[in-house]
Amino acid sequence: MGEIIMPKMGDAMTEGRVVRWHKKAGEKVTKGEALLEIETDKVNLDLEAEEDGILDNIAFEAGAVAPVGAVLATVGAPGAKRAEKPAAAVAPAAAPVAAAEPAAAAKKPSGEISVHEKKTAEQEIPAGVAGRRRSSPLARKMAAQKGIDLALVAGSGPGGRIVAADVERTRPVSRTGATALAPAPGSRLPVLEAKVVPLTAMRRTIAKRLAESIGPVPHFFLTVDLDVTKLLQQREQVIEITGVKASVNDFIVRAVALALRSHPLVNASFGDEAITLHGDVHIGVAVATPEGLLTPVIRNADRKSVTDIATEVRALAEKARSRKLLPDEYQGSTFTISNLGMFGVEEFTAIINPPNAAILAVGAAAQRPVVDAGQVVVRDRMKVTMSCDHRVVDGAVGADFLRTLRQYVEQPLRLLI
Amino acid sequence: MSELTYRDAIHRALVEEMDRDPNVLIMGEDIGVYEGTFRITAGLLKKYGANRVIDTPIAEAGMVGTAIGMAMLGLRPIVEMMTFNFALVAADQILNHAAKIRYFSGGQVDMPMVIRGPQGAGVQLSAQHSQSFEAFYGHFPGLIVATPATPADAKGMLKSAIRGKDPVIFLENAALYGMKGEVPDDPDAVEPFGVSRVVREGAHVTIVSYSRMLVLSLAAAAKLAEEGIEAEVIDLRTIRPLDLDPVYQSVRKTHRAVVVQEQWKPFGAAGEIAASITETVFDELDAPVERVTGEDVPMPYARNLELLAVPHEEHVIAAVKRALYRD
């Protein structure tokens, strides 16, 4: 008899939620058939049967959260009953990661389960519209009337289509608060509802990791004002010559990656016993998705061209928005860049993404008057702020890194050679 | 009111209109001496004589052509097709002449004629004799296409057809001839064309149909009600003119629609209706408009296969559940 186990889909994963069972207890299943869908902190997956048999002993119904390694159900010969209750039922709800991992490995008999990327009809949509959520016309109309963001609504129809009933179940909630312009003062303001939004696994992970970061990690912040006049000109040329719409941020990714090569302490992680200097430069790029923040990773960004980075960032961001990102596409960063320039944010501070030692918060490029050789001239300027883990990066180390970064940004030819 | 069969309601309409207007006459195969294959014209030859009840040769094109000439000169001919499958022989007369003469004459010449007879699947009538033509005739401007589902409508609409000035394709359904229903006795009670009717109210889904499929849809609605699904059932009554306003109004309430027709799905009436719903009340739809239709094959003769080729109540129920995301 095979056990279906909550897999461990990444270092930070301690538990997963059962989204829905595709099969019922007592139903016959065949090898390769999807049994259930689980939600991990970053991605939704189908777990498949790897042998024929009868699905039984479902220990976690749809909606339940199961610790990594928990037995979710069994697949066995018809009539076969498990002697004891599935182990999951008694497993501690928040089993420590370290303990859960070997358990998962031990409980996973020879290929009882396999994890595949979820194959839904949605995935067959051409890349350009991969992030589109299906919804009925009525659902869209109702959502617009109620001020509901459809991206926050789970669809119960075929292929995940959002239907009217799904919108009815959802209460209006604004995630940004700024997207809808407030009515002019004196106009009749609608009464805003109070509401409780249950934490998704992803939101829970974001909260946990950021709290972990700001708590034990002693942050300090360094801001520099960079001249990006040349970089912006060069960007136009790159787009013209290659046809690849590289963003300013793609240039910054490249500049940071190259600068990190000269500053191994900034490309590092603090550990209880030692500091790890990573050597490899893997840049996490923060991407806003309807469910929250994801940081797909550009591996070896120091050895990739700006246009390669641009293409890769675009593809990963698209996957992030449609929740198709695989663990090895968002794990293992050594440094992270967060850019709110496109929202017009001039400067801000970001919270370090552990176990990185630093994060760079990039503001908007804008024309500003500056004094150059006694003359006031208009230049394109951009402010960046680095948050540093003081346990690894001292003030001077961080400042030195930013000086190198300035060289790359202000003499952008260096980024192309 | 009297309780009449659909057959007797049509018979009654013919008698009342022939009594009312001496210009009304009827012609067809075996309608006089033999009194009609479906006995619609029983007793008419004896009552009105051979000038007004004319037995014709088996020559549909000639029958319709003759009727067109009569109508142009002020008579009100009724042509009985033994079944509408035979009218295909007269398609040129119907589509190229009857439907277009008012238009060709700049409105100077009316075309007060009726072509009536049964259509649709029966019991082992095979591929040539089981067809439905409402979508075919409904395609052509210049025609009126009536598809009554009840004895009262059969009588009232046939009277409108006979009294009007347009060529009317009056599609009866042989399987409905024995159906009984309350029919007004008033010889001047007529039913207008192009007025659909809500025949059962419900909040959850709109079922649109006509002719015999209405009977099916009502039976399905009764079963669905046992499961707590309240279907609103609409009888279109005429395919041309097509009155979809009550359908749109209903879909605004139910947000789901199922259209039921007897024959083949491709280019059928259900497709036209579904497309119109989508065009007009797109934002009201919570599910794609479902179509219930016959199988896309020539009608089999074998009874077991024939039963598989036509829509049944359970198909309507299944379509409703798909539209409600309950399958």
XYZ file of C-alpha atoms in Angstrom:
744
model
C 0.000 0.000 0.000
C 1.399 3.369 -1.029
C 1.175 6.531 0.991
C 0.480 9.929 -0.499
C 2.711 12.332 1.362
C 2.772 16.110 1.580
C 5.996 16.802 -0.293
C 8.610 19.319 0.682
C 8.772 21.802 -2.135
C 11.468 24.087 -0.842
C 13.656 24.860 2.120
C 11.160 27.174 3.726
C 8.179 24.878 3.319
C 6.891 23.351 6.527
C 3.297 22.720 5.548
C 0.964 22.682 2.574
C -2.738 23.078 2.093
C -4.984 20.558 0.365
C -6.836 22.611 -2.255
C -9.098 19.863 -3.587
C -9.287 16.162 -4.055
C -9.743 15.129 -7.663
C -10.667 11.610 -6.501
C -12.896 10.355 -3.720
C -12.056 7.792 -1.085
C -12.897 4.352 -2.369
C -12.425 5.415 -5.964
C -10.215 3.403 -8.256
C -7.174 5.306 -9.456
C -4.596 4.467 -12.057
C -0.939 5.267 -12.214
C -0.335 8.821 -13.372
C -3.775 10.098 -12.454
C -3.922 13.363 -10.530
C -5.244 12.622 -7.030
C -5.312 16.029 -5.431
C -4.115 19.571 -5.737
C -1.970 21.077 -3.007
C -1.037 24.664 -2.360
C 2.476 25.296 -1.119
C 3.777 28.702 -0.193
C 4.688 29.499 -3.777
C 2.958 27.220 -6.196
C -0.025 24.915 -6.665
C 0.693 21.326 -7.667
C -1.125 18.132 -8.482
C 0.013 14.980 -6.730
C -0.301 11.911 -8.925
C -0.701 8.239 -8.179
C 2.245 6.122 -9.189
C 0.460 2.817 -8.940
C -3.009 1.479 -9.615
C -5.285 0.896 -6.656
C -8.042 2.229 -4.455
C -7.720 5.677 -2.904
C -8.404 5.444 0.815
C -7.663 6.863 4.250
C -7.996 10.496 3.251
C -6.611 12.229 6.336
C -6.798 15.825 5.131
C -9.931 17.109 3.475
C -9.945 20.026 1.052
C -8.930 23.183 2.863
C -6.909 21.407 5.566
C -3.271 22.268 6.158
C -0.895 19.317 6.448
C 2.698 19.353 7.682
C 5.412 18.307 5.253
C 5.760 14.529 5.345
C 2.221 13.951 6.532
C 0.401 11.024 4.950
C -2.522 12.576 3.088
C -4.091 9.310 1.944
C -3.191 5.849 0.720
C -3.459 3.990 -2.540
C -3.758 0.248 -2.112
C -5.275 -2.998 -3.241
C -9.088 -3.112 -3.191
C -10.351 -3.873 0.277
C -7.004 -3.361 1.928
C -7.257 -1.308 5.085
C -4.501 0.411 6.913
C -3.865 -1.007 10.329
C -3.235 2.331 11.985
C -4.500 5.787 11.262
C -2.416 7.734 8.817
C 0.573 9.184 10.591
C -0.409 12.647 9.510
C -3.310 12.739 11.862
C -0.987 12.689 14.839
C 1.949 14.586 13.378
C 2.570 17.905 15.085
C 0.980 20.706 13.157
C 4.164 22.703 12.924
C 6.841 20.063 12.668
C 10.233 21.727 12.451
C 11.619 21.788 8.963
C 14.677 19.781 9.859
C 12.638 17.004 11.407
C 10.051 16.918 8.717
C 12.446 16.534 5.857
C 13.940 13.153 6.736
C 10.501 11.983 7.710
C 9.251 12.822 4.281
C 12.142 11.053 2.683
C 11.737 7.990 4.871
C 8.010 7.742 4.360
C 8.254 8.071 0.631
C 8.429 4.484 -0.551
C 9.874 3.671 -3.932
C 8.177 6.225 -6.114
C 4.770 6.203 -4.478
C 4.118 9.737 -5.456
C 5.507 12.060 -7.978
C 5.165 15.757 -8.168
C 4.529 17.331 -11.487
C 3.847 20.831 -12.412
C 0.103 21.264 -12.411
C -1.288 20.733 -15.857
C -4.461 22.696 -16.278
C -6.162 23.978 -19.352
C -4.911 27.377 -18.357
C -1.382 26.330 -19.086
C -2.235 25.768 -22.687
C -2.984 29.433 -23.164
C -0.258 31.085 -25.237
C 2.443 32.761 -23.189
C 1.199 36.287 -23.782
C -1.979 35.738 -21.840
C -0.790 33.112 -19.399
C -1.740 35.259 -16.428
C -5.346 35.754 -17.508
C -7.947 34.511 -15.079
C -11.023 33.013 -16.665
C -14.304 34.454 -15.506
C -17.879 34.611 -16.708
C -19.157 37.926 -18.052
C -21.582 38.164 -15.136
C -18.800 37.508 -12.640
C -16.777 40.324 -14.200
C -19.719 42.693 -14.087
C -20.477 41.840 -10.469
C -16.843 42.178 -9.478
C -16.675 45.602 -11.086
C -19.833 46.702 -9.289
C -18.661 45.418 -5.921
C -15.120 46.666 -6.357
C -13.678 43.181 -6.148
C -10.323 42.377 -7.710
C -10.936 39.141 -9.631
C -7.335 38.189 -9.061
C -8.297 37.589 -5.446
C -11.226 35.318 -6.248
C -10.865 31.563 -6.536
C -12.758 30.187 -9.524
C -14.951 27.122 -9.045
C -16.064 26.684 -12.667
C -14.488 24.532 -15.378
C -10.803 25.307 -15.831
C -10.926 27.546 -12.779
C -13.468 29.897 -14.343
C -14.668 32.487 -11.838
C -18.461 32.420 -11.819
C -21.043 34.631 -10.138
C -21.245 32.423 -7.043
C -17.507 32.847 -6.465
C -17.811 36.619 -6.598
C -20.811 36.512 -4.277
C -18.744 34.677 -1.714
C -16.014 37.292 -1.880
C -16.217 40.567 -0.038
C -14.586 43.627 -1.498
C -11.008 44.160 -0.427
C -8.485 46.587 -1.772
C -4.882 45.444 -1.772
C -3.233 48.617 -2.873
C -5.814 51.107 -1.746
C -4.421 53.502 -4.304
C -5.633 52.006 -7.540
C -9.116 53.413 -7.215
C -9.137 57.168 -6.898
C -10.997 58.387 -3.863
C -14.018 60.554 -4.623
C -13.560 64.274 -4.231
C -14.114 65.622 -0.701
C -17.709 66.406 -0.032
C -18.995 63.716 -2.357
C -20.943 60.894 -0.825
C -18.351 58.368 0.181
C -19.505 54.761 0.101
C -19.392 52.954 3.408
C -16.433 50.612 3.432
C -16.997 47.166 4.828
C -14.844 45.661 7.548
C -13.618 42.215 6.634
C -11.355 39.358 7.568
C -9.204 37.989 4.785
C -7.889 34.512 5.625
C -4.161 34.116 5.176
C -3.150 32.134 2.119
C -0.146 29.866 2.517
C 1.836 32.333 0.466
C 0.838 35.364 2.514
C 1.660 33.425 5.691
C 5.119 32.633 4.377
C 5.740 36.226 3.349
C 4.725 37.402 6.820
C 6.824 34.814 8.611
C 9.928 35.390 6.576
C 9.775 39.175 6.720
C 9.168 39.154 10.474
C 12.081 36.759 10.858
C 14.145 39.184 8.873
C 13.391 42.430 10.633
C 13.526 40.764 14.063
C 16.893 39.034 14.341
C 18.558 40.805 11.435
C 20.081 44.130 12.430
C 19.287 46.289 9.409
C 20.937 49.526 8.455
C 20.370 51.580 5.353
C 22.584 53.379 2.845
C 21.167 55.677 0.179
C 22.977 57.012 -2.868
C 21.749 59.248 -5.673
C 22.972 57.941 -9.026
C 23.206 59.717 -12.357
C 21.474 57.554 -14.942
C 21.467 59.994 -17.856
C 23.885 57.908 -19.871
C 22.299 54.660 -18.795
C 18.918 55.799 -20.086
C 20.460 56.840 -23.411
C 22.280 53.560 -23.674
C 19.098 51.673 -22.892
C 17.410 53.300 -25.896
C 20.306 52.178 -28.097
C 20.231 48.639 -26.752
C 16.519 48.395 -27.486
C 17.024 49.832 -30.960
C 19.890 47.511 -31.830
C 18.641 44.266 -30.272
C 14.900 44.759 -30.298
C 14.830 43.474 -26.706
C 12.869 45.832 -24.458
C 15.343 45.821 -21.598
C 14.101 47.839 -18.628
C 16.156 50.157 -16.440
C 15.871 47.490 -13.793
C 17.495 44.917 -16.085
C 20.507 47.232 -16.318
C 20.512 47.585 -12.528
C 20.434 43.791 -12.141
C 23.478 43.560 -14.373
C 25.260 46.423 -12.562
C 24.577 44.936 -9.127
C 25.722 41.506 -10.268
C 29.005 42.865 -11.573
C 29.547 44.999 -8.463
C 28.937 41.988 -6.223
C 31.867 40.182 -7.832
C 34.176 42.767 -6.254
C 32.446 42.698 -2.858
C 32.086 39.089 -1.675
C 30.922 40.171 1.788
C 27.797 41.739 0.295
C 27.134 38.545 -1.656
C 27.022 36.501 1.510
C 24.863 34.914 4.220
C 25.153 35.051 7.991
C 24.952 31.710 9.764
C 25.119 30.740 13.439
C 28.594 29.284 13.028
C 29.957 30.955 9.947
C 29.497 33.490 7.231
C 29.059 31.992 3.763
C 30.535 33.873 0.830
C 28.532 32.561 -2.069
C 30.831 33.208 -4.993
C 28.021 32.612 -7.480
C 25.899 35.676 -8.048
C 22.184 34.869 -8.087
C 19.966 37.955 -8.135
C 16.418 37.760 -6.781
C 14.080 40.189 -8.505
C 10.995 41.149 -6.531
C 7.808 40.712 -8.576
C 4.407 41.874 -7.414
C 1.697 39.285 -8.032
C -1.984 39.422 -7.120
C -1.294 37.075 -4.220
C 1.793 38.924 -3.029
C 5.476 39.281 -3.494
C 7.617 36.674 -5.263
C 11.303 36.863 -6.010
C 12.272 34.823 -9.059
C 16.030 34.361 -9.291
C 18.341 35.259 -12.175
C 21.164 32.788 -11.729
C 24.748 33.842 -12.463
C 23.490 37.269 -13.450
C 27.107 38.497 -13.529
C 27.735 36.214 -16.481
C 24.629 37.182 -18.446
C 24.095 40.080 -20.838
C 21.537 42.781 -20.179
C 19.310 41.439 -22.928
C 19.560 37.881 -21.587
C 18.611 39.193 -18.166
C 15.726 41.140 -19.661
C 14.346 38.091 -21.444
C 14.729 35.894 -18.390
C 13.157 38.399 -15.981
C 10.195 38.796 -18.299
C 9.608 35.025 -18.504
C 9.993 34.454 -14.776
C 7.775 37.395 -13.846
C 5.059 36.041 -16.097
C 5.355 32.631 -14.438
C 5.292 34.257 -11.014
C 2.093 36.127 -11.806
C 0.387 32.959 -12.971
C 1.746 30.983 -9.991
C 3.695 28.635 -12.208
C 7.055 29.400 -10.667
C 8.950 26.257 -9.652
C 10.943 26.127 -6.419
C 14.314 26.237 -8.142
C 13.194 29.356 -9.955
C 12.594 31.350 -6.773
C 15.033 29.844 -4.324
C 18.749 30.309 -3.835
C 19.168 34.035 -4.393
C 22.328 35.620 -2.942
C 21.133 39.228 -3.273
C 17.755 40.783 -3.994
C 16.622 43.868 -5.892
C 13.266 45.519 -5.292
C 12.182 48.269 -7.682
C 9.192 50.516 -7.069
C 10.281 53.076 -9.641
C 7.419 52.193 -11.947
C 5.016 53.318 -9.217
C 6.728 56.687 -9.045
C 8.327 55.949 -5.651
C 11.364 58.191 -5.334
C 13.141 56.198 -2.664
C 12.301 53.575 -0.080
C 13.858 50.971 2.172
C 13.357 47.271 1.645
C 13.435 44.417 4.124
C 16.204 41.919 3.601
C 15.214 38.615 2.046
C 16.948 36.029 4.277
C 19.450 34.516 4.041
C 20.699 37.367 1.814
C 22.971 39.865 3.507
C 21.538 42.833 1.639
C 18.765 44.110 -0.588
C 18.729 47.070 -2.946
C 15.619 49.255 -3.107
C 15.464 51.092 -6.429
C 13.461 54.275 -6.856
C 12.202 56.069 -9.955
C 14.542 57.692 -12.425
C 13.571 61.328 -12.872
C 14.999 64.547 -14.224
C 16.396 66.710 -11.440
C 18.539 69.834 -11.317
C 22.086 69.095 -10.164
C 25.173 71.250 -9.825
C 27.876 70.210 -12.239
C 31.101 72.246 -12.384
C 29.381 75.260 -10.856
C 26.437 75.077 -13.263
C 22.913 73.915 -12.543
C 22.059 71.283 -15.145
C 19.200 68.895 -15.633
C 20.185 65.262 -15.287
C 18.373 61.929 -14.975
C 18.853 60.781 -11.408
C 17.822 57.702 -9.486
C 18.049 56.954 -5.787
C 18.854 53.508 -4.525
C 18.880 52.380 -0.915
C 20.667 49.285 0.265
C 19.469 47.526 3.412
C 22.368 45.627 4.964
C 22.567 42.840 7.537
C 25.041 44.428 9.918
C 26.214 41.026 11.121
C 27.880 40.561 7.755
C 28.049 43.939 6.084
C 29.605 46.812 7.977
C 28.879 50.379 6.990
C 32.129 50.837 5.120
C 31.698 47.539 3.250
C 28.252 48.573 2.104
C 29.405 52.054 1.138
C 32.297 50.618 -0.829
C 29.910 48.319 -2.722
C 27.695 51.275 -3.589
C 30.728 53.184 -4.900
C 31.452 50.302 -7.264
C 27.801 50.129 -8.225
C 27.885 53.846 -9.035
C 30.773 53.257 -11.444
C 28.807 50.630 -13.317
C 25.617 52.680 -13.407
C 27.145 56.009 -14.296
C 29.568 54.558 -16.842
C 27.142 52.100 -18.366
C 29.466 51.049 -21.186
C 30.984 48.834 -18.492
C 27.724 46.882 -18.403
C 28.040 45.924 -22.032
C 31.680 44.803 -22.098
C -63.052 27.372 -24.365
C -63.116 23.773 -25.542
C -60.655 20.999 -25.020
C -59.380 20.088 -28.473
C -56.524 18.108 -29.916
C -53.861 19.970 -31.883
C -55.247 18.227 -35.001
C -58.831 19.352 -34.294
C -57.662 22.858 -33.465
C -56.132 23.156 -36.941
C -59.240 21.650 -38.502
C -61.406 24.123 -36.578
C -59.286 27.053 -37.776
C -59.660 25.920 -41.396
C -63.433 25.580 -41.105
C -63.875 28.912 -39.348
C -61.750 30.767 -41.876
C -63.361 29.077 -44.893
C -66.762 30.011 -43.451
C -65.635 33.556 -42.833
C -64.046 34.297 -46.219
C -65.043 32.660 -49.538
C -61.593 33.527 -50.956
C -59.969 30.970 -48.643
C -59.291 27.631 -50.361
C -57.078 24.640 -49.670
C -55.174 22.329 -51.981
C -52.932 19.330 -51.474
C -52.326 15.659 -52.003
C -55.136 13.370 -50.814
C -56.845 16.139 -48.844
C -60.279 15.864 -50.477
C -61.658 12.463 -51.219
C -59.195 10.736 -48.867
C -59.736 13.489 -46.235
C -56.014 13.934 -45.538
C -53.196 11.673 -44.444
C -53.480 13.111 -40.928
C -57.236 13.770 -41.320
C -56.837 17.502 -40.869
C -59.171 18.135 -43.815
C -61.811 15.567 -42.906
C -65.240 16.638 -44.215
C -64.008 19.759 -45.987
C -64.598 18.541 -49.580
C -68.193 17.651 -48.755
C -68.740 21.001 -47.041
C -67.015 23.414 -49.425
C -66.886 21.545 -52.746
C -64.106 20.801 -55.215
C -63.502 24.474 -56.134
C -62.249 25.266 -52.666
C -60.895 21.846 -51.595
C -58.613 20.773 -54.399
C -56.941 17.354 -54.692
C -53.679 17.885 -56.550
C -51.262 15.613 -58.356
C -47.977 14.799 -56.638
C -46.403 18.023 -57.873
C -45.414 20.356 -55.003
C -43.728 22.939 -57.230
C -46.912 23.166 -59.277
C -49.078 23.392 -56.161
C -47.089 26.250 -54.682
C -46.733 28.000 -58.040
C -50.489 27.843 -58.544
C -51.077 29.157 -55.037
C -48.688 32.063 -55.650
C -50.689 33.057 -58.715
C -53.944 32.798 -56.775
C -52.568 34.901 -53.940
C -51.285 37.573 -56.320
C -54.804 37.912 -57.676
C -56.493 38.161 -54.297
C -57.395 34.615 -53.256
C -56.164 33.186 -49.960
C -54.799 29.737 -50.818
C -53.633 27.197 -48.241
C -51.290 24.486 -49.500
C -51.107 21.338 -47.423
C -47.787 19.537 -47.605
C -48.304 15.894 -46.688
C -45.056 16.428 -44.811
C -42.748 19.400 -45.105
C -40.058 17.115 -46.480
C -41.988 17.168 -49.769
C -41.873 20.973 -49.939
C -38.211 20.780 -50.897
C -39.382 20.132 -54.453
C -41.094 23.536 -54.303
C -38.156 25.352 -52.690
C -37.644 27.641 -55.708
C -41.310 28.632 -55.745
C -41.305 29.301 -51.995
C -37.941 31.006 -51.573
C -37.480 32.772 -54.894
C -41.070 33.729 -55.588
C -43.455 33.632 -52.646
C -40.885 35.203 -50.313
C -39.894 37.937 -52.752
C -42.889 39.025 -54.814
C -43.945 41.847 -52.519
C -40.355 43.084 -52.529
C -39.991 42.737 -56.309
C -43.255 44.613 -56.880
C -42.251 47.502 -54.653
C -44.958 46.560 -52.162
C -47.753 46.536 -54.752
C -48.507 42.819 -54.612
C -49.292 40.970 -51.371
C -48.762 37.242 -50.961
C -51.570 36.025 -48.663
C -50.808 32.312 -48.746
C -50.161 29.571 -46.210
C -48.097 26.440 -46.671
C -48.852 24.117 -43.812
C -48.135 20.556 -42.792
C -46.229 18.421 -40.322
C -42.465 18.203 -39.908
C -40.038 16.651 -37.444
C -39.138 13.195 -36.263
C -41.886 10.636 -35.870
C -41.624 6.911 -35.409
C -39.449 5.205 -38.001
C -40.091 7.633 -40.835
C -36.426 7.392 -41.801
C -33.942 9.966 -43.044
C -35.999 11.710 -45.739
C -39.198 12.055 -43.726
C -38.031 13.114 -40.269
C -36.591 16.539 -40.905
C -37.245 19.939 -39.379
C -37.137 23.061 -41.539
C -37.626 26.047 -39.239
C -33.998 27.131 -39.474
C -34.037 26.613 -43.246
C -37.078 28.831 -43.859
C -36.170 31.111 -40.983
C -33.095 32.110 -42.947
C -35.054 33.867 -45.701
C -36.486 37.369 -45.408
C -40.008 37.611 -46.774
C -41.383 34.551 -45.012
C -43.171 34.088 -41.742
C -42.288 30.845 -39.972
C -44.730 29.654 -37.325
C -43.967 26.764 -34.965
C -46.962 26.351 -32.646
C -46.565 24.074 -29.640
C -50.118 24.027 -28.290
C -53.611 23.461 -29.736
C -54.589 27.047 -28.880
C -51.576 28.450 -30.717
C -52.121 26.080 -33.639
C -55.621 27.462 -34.100
C -54.936 31.089 -33.323
C -51.779 31.340 -35.372
C -53.214 29.485 -38.377
C -56.056 32.007 -38.420
C -53.527 34.859 -38.379
C -51.683 33.139 -41.224
C -54.819 32.822 -43.353
C -55.946 36.411 -42.687
C -52.517 37.992 -43.213
C -50.884 39.280 -46.373
C -47.544 37.443 -46.107
C -46.512 33.943 -47.142
C -46.528 31.823 -43.981
C -44.622 28.583 -43.501
C -46.829 26.922 -40.915
C -44.827 24.096 -39.337
C -46.982 21.624 -37.454
C -45.537 18.675 -35.614
C -47.005 15.239 -36.314
C -46.124 14.043 -32.818
C -48.283 16.834 -31.374
C -51.455 16.090 -33.411
C -52.963 14.043 -30.581
C -52.072 16.520 -27.829
C -55.079 18.076 -26.070
C -55.455 21.557 -24.747
C -57.906 24.384 -24.055
C -58.723 26.299 -27.234
C -60.800 29.514 -27.482
C -64.140 29.076 -29.277
C -64.294 32.690 -30.443
C -63.810 32.569 -34.228
C -62.060 35.951 -34.047
C -59.513 34.935 -31.409
C -56.255 35.099 -33.342
C -52.678 34.825 -32.130
C -50.150 37.348 -33.470
C -46.749 36.429 -34.902
C -43.507 37.466 -33.261
C -44.670 37.333 -29.668
C -42.788 34.879 -27.467
C -44.289 33.751 -24.222
C -42.984 32.743 -20.803
C -44.875 29.515 -20.119
C -43.224 28.661 -16.830
C -41.500 31.063 -14.479
C -38.271 30.295 -12.703
C -35.247 32.052 -11.343
C -32.327 29.735 -12.023
C -32.090 29.086 -15.734
C -33.876 30.056 -18.945
C -34.926 27.257 -21.293
C -35.824 28.480 -24.780
C -37.689 26.265 -27.230
C -40.670 25.953 -29.561
C -42.954 23.330 -31.107
C -42.548 19.807 -29.726
C -39.326 20.701 -27.894
C -41.412 22.939 -25.643
C -43.207 19.852 -24.334
C -39.835 18.269 -23.642
C -38.561 21.415 -21.950
C -41.607 21.671 -19.687
C -41.232 18.039 -18.649
C -37.557 18.658 -17.890
C -38.450 21.791 -15.917
C -40.916 19.794 -13.797
C -38.227 17.230 -12.974
C -35.669 19.937 -12.254
C -38.095 21.561 -9.830
C -38.025 18.377 -7.775
C -34.306 19.005 -7.323
C -34.890 22.613 -6.401
C -33.882 24.026 -9.783
C -36.478 26.499 -11.035
C -36.334 26.778 -14.803
C -38.036 29.570 -16.709
C -39.392 28.116 -19.952
C -40.017 30.317 -22.980
C -42.005 29.351 -26.074
C -40.781 31.281 -29.101
C -43.951 30.401 -31.080
C -42.606 31.911 -34.301
C -39.075 31.521 -35.605
C -39.538 34.445 -38.013
C -40.282 37.028 -36.775
C -38.214 36.015 -33.762
C -39.116 37.748 -30.520
C -36.199 37.379 -28.159
C -36.970 40.258 -25.811
C -38.601 37.975 -23.224
C -35.535 35.736 -23.504
C -33.152 38.617 -22.813
C -35.316 39.733 -19.939
C -35.291 36.244 -18.511
C -31.531 35.845 -18.892
C -31.056 39.125 -17.025
C -32.752 37.332 -14.153
C -31.357 33.801 -14.447
C -27.966 34.501 -16.047
C -28.068 31.121 -17.795
C -29.722 29.888 -20.967
C -30.371 26.538 -22.602
C -31.815 26.445 -26.113
C -33.581 23.304 -27.269
C -34.194 22.312 -30.889
C -35.041 18.949 -32.398
C -32.672 18.818 -35.306
C -28.996 19.123 -36.168
C -26.784 21.474 -34.243
C -24.765 23.105 -37.042
C -26.382 26.358 -38.247
C -29.597 25.546 -36.412
C -32.117 27.812 -34.721
C -30.445 27.192 -31.355
C -27.177 28.581 -32.688
C -28.903 31.755 -33.898
C -30.682 32.214 -30.586
C -27.572 31.497 -28.526
C -25.572 34.002 -30.557
C -28.258 36.661 -30.141
C -28.291 36.114 -26.387
C -24.536 36.479 -26.248
C -24.615 39.625 -28.376
C -27.341 41.287 -26.381
C -26.895 40.282 -22.752
C -23.266 39.168 -22.707
C -22.544 40.779 -19.364
C -25.452 38.938 -17.765
C -24.199 35.460 -18.603
C -22.601 33.348 -15.933
C -22.114 30.358 -18.208
C -21.948 29.688 -21.936
C -25.371 29.316 -23.565
C -26.055 25.589 -23.834
C -27.633 23.973 -26.881
C -29.683 20.782 -26.836
C -30.037 19.375 -30.349
C -30.425 16.179 -32.302
C -27.416 14.139 -33.330
C -25.582 15.250 -36.447
C -26.625 12.267 -38.603
C -29.362 11.487 -41.132
C -32.246 10.069 -39.100
C -31.767 6.312 -38.680
C -34.669 4.002 -39.464
C -33.852 1.491 -36.708
C -35.940 2.462 -33.680
C -33.118 2.060 -31.165
C -30.857 4.336 -33.198
C -33.660 6.775 -33.898
C -34.214 7.186 -30.172
C -30.535 7.974 -29.757
C -30.643 10.616 -32.488
C -33.280 12.940 -31.035
C -33.202 15.052 -27.864
C -34.904 13.752 -24.744
C -35.860 15.263 -21.423
C -32.654 14.076 -19.786
C -30.591 15.960 -22.343
C -32.331 19.166 -21.345
C -31.787 18.361 -17.667
C -28.106 17.682 -18.267
C -27.676 20.923 -20.207
C -29.363 22.887 -17.437
C -26.985 21.371 -14.906
C -23.997 22.225 -17.057
C -25.204 25.809 -17.233
C -25.557 25.820 -13.452
C -22.136 24.206 -12.940
C -23.857 21.359 -11.150
C -22.788 18.435 -13.317
